[in-house]
Short mmCIF file of C-alpha atoms in Angstrom, two decimals:
data_model
loop_
_atom_site.label_atom_id
_atom_site.label_comp_id
_atom_site.label_asym_id
_atom_site.label_seq_id
_atom_site.Cartn_x
_atom_site.Cartn_y
_atom_site.Cartn_z
CA ALA A 1 119.29 123.50 95.92
CA GLN A 2 119.28 119.82 96.52
CA LYS A 3 120.62 117.46 93.90
CA VAL A 4 121.20 113.73 93.62
CA THR A 5 123.60 112.26 91.09
CA GLN A 6 123.71 108.65 90.02
CA ALA A 7 126.51 108.63 87.48
CA GLN A 8 126.02 105.01 86.47
CA THR A 9 123.24 104.84 83.92
CA GLU A 10 123.33 101.10 83.41
CA ILE A 11 125.27 98.21 84.92
CA SER A 12 125.35 94.65 83.67
CA VAL A 13 126.65 91.82 85.81
CA VAL A 14 126.57 88.07 85.78
CA GLU A 15 124.66 86.35 88.55
CA LYS A 16 126.60 85.95 91.81
CA GLU A 17 128.78 88.95 91.14
CA ASP A 18 128.84 91.77 93.66
CA VAL A 19 127.71 95.16 92.41
CA THR A 20 127.86 98.65 93.91
CA LEU A 21 125.52 101.45 92.90
CA ASP A 22 126.85 104.95 93.48
CA CYS A 23 124.94 107.95 94.78
CA VAL A 24 126.30 111.43 95.41
CA TYR A 25 124.12 114.19 96.81
CA GLU A 26 124.26 117.93 97.29
CA THR A 27 122.52 119.82 100.04
CA ARG A 28 123.09 122.94 102.11
CA ASP A 29 121.20 121.52 105.02
CA THR A 30 122.78 119.70 107.94
CA THR A 31 119.65 117.67 108.56
CA TYR A 32 118.39 115.44 105.80
CA TYR A 33 117.38 111.89 104.94
CA LEU A 34 118.59 109.63 102.18
CA PHE A 35 116.66 106.79 100.61
CA TRP A 36 117.11 103.97 98.15
CA TYR A 37 114.22 102.65 96.11
CA LYS A 38 114.01 99.79 93.64
CA GLN A 39 111.80 99.92 90.56
CA PRO A 40 111.26 96.51 88.94
CA PRO A 41 109.75 96.28 85.45
CA SER A 42 106.27 96.38 86.97
CA GLY A 43 106.85 100.06 87.73
CA GLU A 44 106.17 100.25 91.45
CA LEU A 45 108.87 101.94 93.52
CA VAL A 46 109.84 99.68 96.40
CA PHE A 47 111.39 101.26 99.48
CA LEU A 48 114.71 99.67 100.49
CA ILE A 49 116.37 101.82 103.13
CA ARG A 50 116.34 105.20 104.86
CA ARG A 51 119.27 106.95 106.52
CA ASN A 52 119.39 110.27 108.38
CA SER A 53 122.30 112.66 108.18
CA PHE A 54 123.34 111.95 111.76
CA ASP A 55 123.59 108.22 111.36
CA GLU A 56 126.72 107.23 109.50
CA GLN A 57 126.60 103.66 110.70
CA ASN A 58 126.66 101.40 107.70
CA GLU A 59 124.10 98.67 107.47
CA ILE A 60 123.93 95.17 106.13
CA SER A 61 120.63 93.47 105.45
CA GLY A 62 120.98 90.06 103.89
CA ARG A 63 122.65 90.53 100.52
CA TYR A 64 122.23 94.31 100.67
CA SER A 65 124.58 96.77 102.32
CA TRP A 66 124.79 100.54 102.39
CA ASN A 67 127.77 102.81 102.82
CA PHE A 68 126.97 106.37 103.94
CA GLN A 69 129.89 108.79 103.99
CA LYS A 70 128.99 112.34 104.91
CA SER A 71 132.51 113.59 104.18
CA THR A 72 132.14 112.71 100.51
CA SER A 73 128.34 113.19 100.34
CA SER A 74 127.90 109.65 99.15
CA PHE A 75 125.36 106.97 99.94
CA ASN A 76 126.34 103.85 98.01
CA PHE A 77 124.44 100.60 97.79
CA THR A 78 126.00 97.16 97.33
CA ILE A 79 124.33 93.92 96.36
CA THR A 80 126.37 90.86 97.22
CA ALA A 81 126.00 87.72 95.12
CA SER A 82 123.55 89.33 92.74
CA GLN A 83 120.55 87.41 91.44
CA VAL A 84 118.42 87.75 88.33
CA VAL A 85 115.55 89.02 90.51
CA ASP A 86 117.71 92.02 91.43
CA SER A 87 117.33 93.32 87.89
CA ALA A 88 115.60 96.68 88.22
CA VAL A 89 116.20 100.40 88.20
CA TYR A 90 117.53 101.67 91.51
CA PHE A 91 116.91 105.24 92.65
CA CYS A 92 118.67 107.22 95.31
CA ALA A 93 116.62 110.07 96.83
CA LEU A 94 117.10 112.98 99.21
CA SER A 95 114.65 114.61 101.61
CA GLU A 96 115.57 117.87 103.29
CA ALA A 97 114.31 119.74 106.34
CA THR A 98 114.41 123.22 104.87
CA GLY A 99 111.41 125.12 103.67
CA THR A 100 107.87 123.91 103.48
CA ALA A 101 108.54 121.31 100.90
CA SER A 102 108.00 117.73 101.80
CA LYS A 103 109.21 115.94 98.74
CA LEU A 104 111.87 113.60 97.51
CA THR A 105 114.53 114.64 95.04
CA PHE A 106 115.51 111.63 93.01
CA GLY A 107 118.60 110.76 91.08
CA THR A 108 118.21 109.64 87.50
CA GLY A 109 118.43 106.00 88.46
CA THR A 110 120.79 103.13 87.67
CA ARG A 111 119.47 100.25 85.63
CA LEU A 112 120.91 96.97 86.88
CA GLN A 113 120.79 93.97 84.60
CA VAL A 114 121.74 90.63 86.14
CA THR A 115 122.15 87.76 83.70
CA LEU A 116 122.75 84.07 84.14
CA GLU B 1 98.29 95.63 105.42
CA ALA B 2 97.27 97.01 102.05
CA GLY B 3 99.74 99.23 100.27
CA VAL B 4 99.11 102.33 98.20
CA THR B 5 96.64 101.62 95.44
CA GLN B 6 96.14 103.52 92.20
CA SER B 7 93.56 103.41 89.47
CA PRO B 8 93.34 102.97 86.62
CA THR B 9 96.43 100.99 85.72
CA HIS B 10 96.46 102.34 82.20
CA LEU B 11 94.72 105.33 80.69
CA ILE B 12 94.64 106.34 77.05
CA LYS B 13 93.47 109.81 76.11
CA THR B 14 93.71 112.11 73.17
CA ARG B 15 95.28 115.53 73.12
CA GLY B 16 93.07 118.18 74.67
CA GLN B 17 91.07 115.79 76.83
CA GLN B 18 91.13 115.59 80.62
CA ALA B 19 92.52 112.73 82.69
CA THR B 20 91.65 111.78 86.26
CA LEU B 21 93.92 109.52 88.25
CA ARG B 22 93.10 108.15 91.69
CA CYS B 23 95.14 107.10 94.68
CA SER B 24 94.35 105.49 98.02
CA PRO B 25 97.04 105.80 100.68
CA ILE B 26 98.12 103.23 103.22
CA SER B 27 95.69 103.13 106.12
CA GLY B 28 96.73 105.67 108.75
CA HIS B 29 98.72 107.83 106.34
CA THR B 30 97.55 111.41 105.93
CA SER B 31 99.99 112.67 103.30
CA VAL B 32 99.75 111.89 99.61
CA TYR B 33 102.32 112.79 96.98
CA TRP B 34 102.17 112.67 93.20
CA TYR B 35 105.20 112.20 90.96
CA GLN B 36 105.56 112.09 87.21
CA GLN B 37 108.00 109.71 85.57
CA ALA B 38 108.31 110.66 81.94
CA LEU B 39 110.74 109.03 79.57
CA GLY B 40 114.04 110.82 79.72
CA LEU B 41 112.97 113.18 82.50
CA GLY B 42 113.22 110.99 85.55
CA LEU B 43 111.02 111.21 88.61
CA GLN B 44 109.61 114.69 89.10
CA PHE B 45 107.65 115.86 92.12
CA LEU B 46 104.18 117.09 91.18
CA LEU B 47 101.99 117.70 94.22
CA TRP B 48 101.77 117.08 97.94
CA TYR B 49 98.52 116.90 99.89
CA ASP B 50 98.23 116.66 103.64
CA GLU B 51 95.08 116.78 105.75
CA GLY B 52 93.02 117.78 102.73
CA GLU B 53 95.18 120.73 101.73
CA GLU B 54 97.64 121.22 98.91
CA ARG B 55 100.94 121.86 100.70
CA ASN B 56 103.42 122.06 97.86
CA ARG B 57 103.61 121.70 94.13
CA GLY B 58 106.44 121.12 91.75
CA ASN B 59 107.31 122.99 88.60
CA PHE B 60 104.23 122.02 86.62
CA PRO B 61 101.58 124.19 84.94
CA PRO B 62 98.21 124.85 86.61
CA ARG B 63 96.45 122.35 84.36
CA PHE B 64 97.90 119.76 86.73
CA SER B 65 95.69 119.87 89.80
CA GLY B 66 94.19 117.61 92.35
CA ARG B 67 92.56 117.23 95.67
CA GLN B 68 92.53 115.11 98.77
CA PHE B 69 89.33 113.76 100.19
CA PRO B 70 88.34 113.41 103.87
CA ASN B 71 89.36 109.75 103.78
CA TYR B 72 92.82 110.91 102.60
CA SER B 73 92.48 109.41 99.16
CA SER B 74 93.52 111.70 96.36
CA GLU B 75 92.76 112.54 92.79
CA LEU B 76 95.09 114.02 90.19
CA ASN B 77 93.50 115.87 87.30
CA VAL B 78 95.33 116.81 84.14
CA ASN B 79 93.43 119.17 81.87
CA ALA B 80 94.06 120.00 78.23
CA LEU B 81 96.29 116.99 77.78
CA GLU B 82 99.42 117.37 75.72
CA LEU B 83 101.51 114.65 74.12
CA GLU B 84 104.33 115.24 76.59
CA ASP B 85 102.01 114.40 79.49
CA SER B 86 102.43 110.75 78.54
CA ALA B 87 104.16 109.23 81.54
CA LEU B 88 103.90 106.94 84.52
CA TYR B 89 102.20 108.80 87.38
CA LEU B 90 103.19 107.50 90.77
CA CYS B 91 101.37 108.20 93.98
CA ALA B 92 103.02 107.85 97.38
CA SER B 93 101.81 108.18 100.93
CA SER B 94 103.48 108.80 104.27
CA PHE B 95 102.36 108.76 107.87
CA LYS B 96 102.82 112.50 108.30
CA GLY B 97 104.06 115.13 105.89
CA THR B 98 107.46 115.58 107.43
CA PHE B 99 110.78 115.22 105.67
CA THR B 100 111.70 112.36 107.99
CA ASP B 101 108.87 110.16 106.79
CA THR B 102 109.33 107.34 104.34
CA GLN B 103 107.15 107.64 101.27
CA TYR B 104 105.60 104.39 100.09
CA PHE B 105 104.64 104.19 96.45
CA GLY B 106 101.78 102.67 94.53
CA PRO B 107 102.05 100.74 91.26
CA GLY B 108 101.39 103.83 89.15
CA THR B 109 99.04 104.82 86.37
CA ARG B 110 100.47 104.83 82.89
CA LEU B 111 98.93 107.67 80.94
CA THR B 112 99.25 107.68 77.18
CA VAL B 113 98.21 110.77 75.25
CA LEU B 114 97.63 110.25 71.53
#
C-alpha cells in the first residue's frame, strides 16, 4: 500500500530564513509520480511540482527547490529566503501506476508559518 | 484559462439532510476527482469520474455518491448527513485519468452539518 509521511507537523521561521519540508513515501511500484501542493488559508490546493520516479534530477525554480532521492524514498522541498506569503500548509502526494485507481495519496501536511 | 470551479462556497445543513456540491473542471479535462478534508483526518480520496463513469471510490459509505455530466462537470451528493461529514470538499480535474496526470484543484466547498 502506498503511504506518504510528512513528519513535520508545523514549522515556524522568520522571514528570509531557508526552510526545508520533508516528505518520505512508501510504494511497491517502480513507476510513480510525486507532487507538492500548497494550501493557503483560502483552502485551494495549488500545484507546485511533479516528479516521476525515473527523474532524479533536482530542480530549482526561483526560491523553490526540490530534492528527490529514490534511495531514501524522499522528496524534500526547500524554500530559500522565505516570505510571509509562503505561509501555508504544504502537502506531498504520491500517484502510482498499479491497479485501476487514479488518485493521489497525500501526506498529513506541514504547516509553515513565516513571521516578520 | 479558467481553473476548476466549485459551488457553493459554503453550505450549512442539518443532520439527516442531503447536500449537493458541484464542480466544473478545467476546459479540456475529462477526469474529475473528489476529496474530503476533514479536521484531523487529512485529505481523503472520495471519488473519481472519467468520461461520465465512476472509475474508483475511496473508503466511504454509499451515501456518498455523485455523477459526471456530458460536459464533464460533476456533482457530489451526500445523503443522510452526519455531523462528521463536516469538512472541506475539494474537487480536482486532470486532462486524462492516468496516474501521470497532474490534478488541479478548485477552491472547495465547506460543508457544515449542524
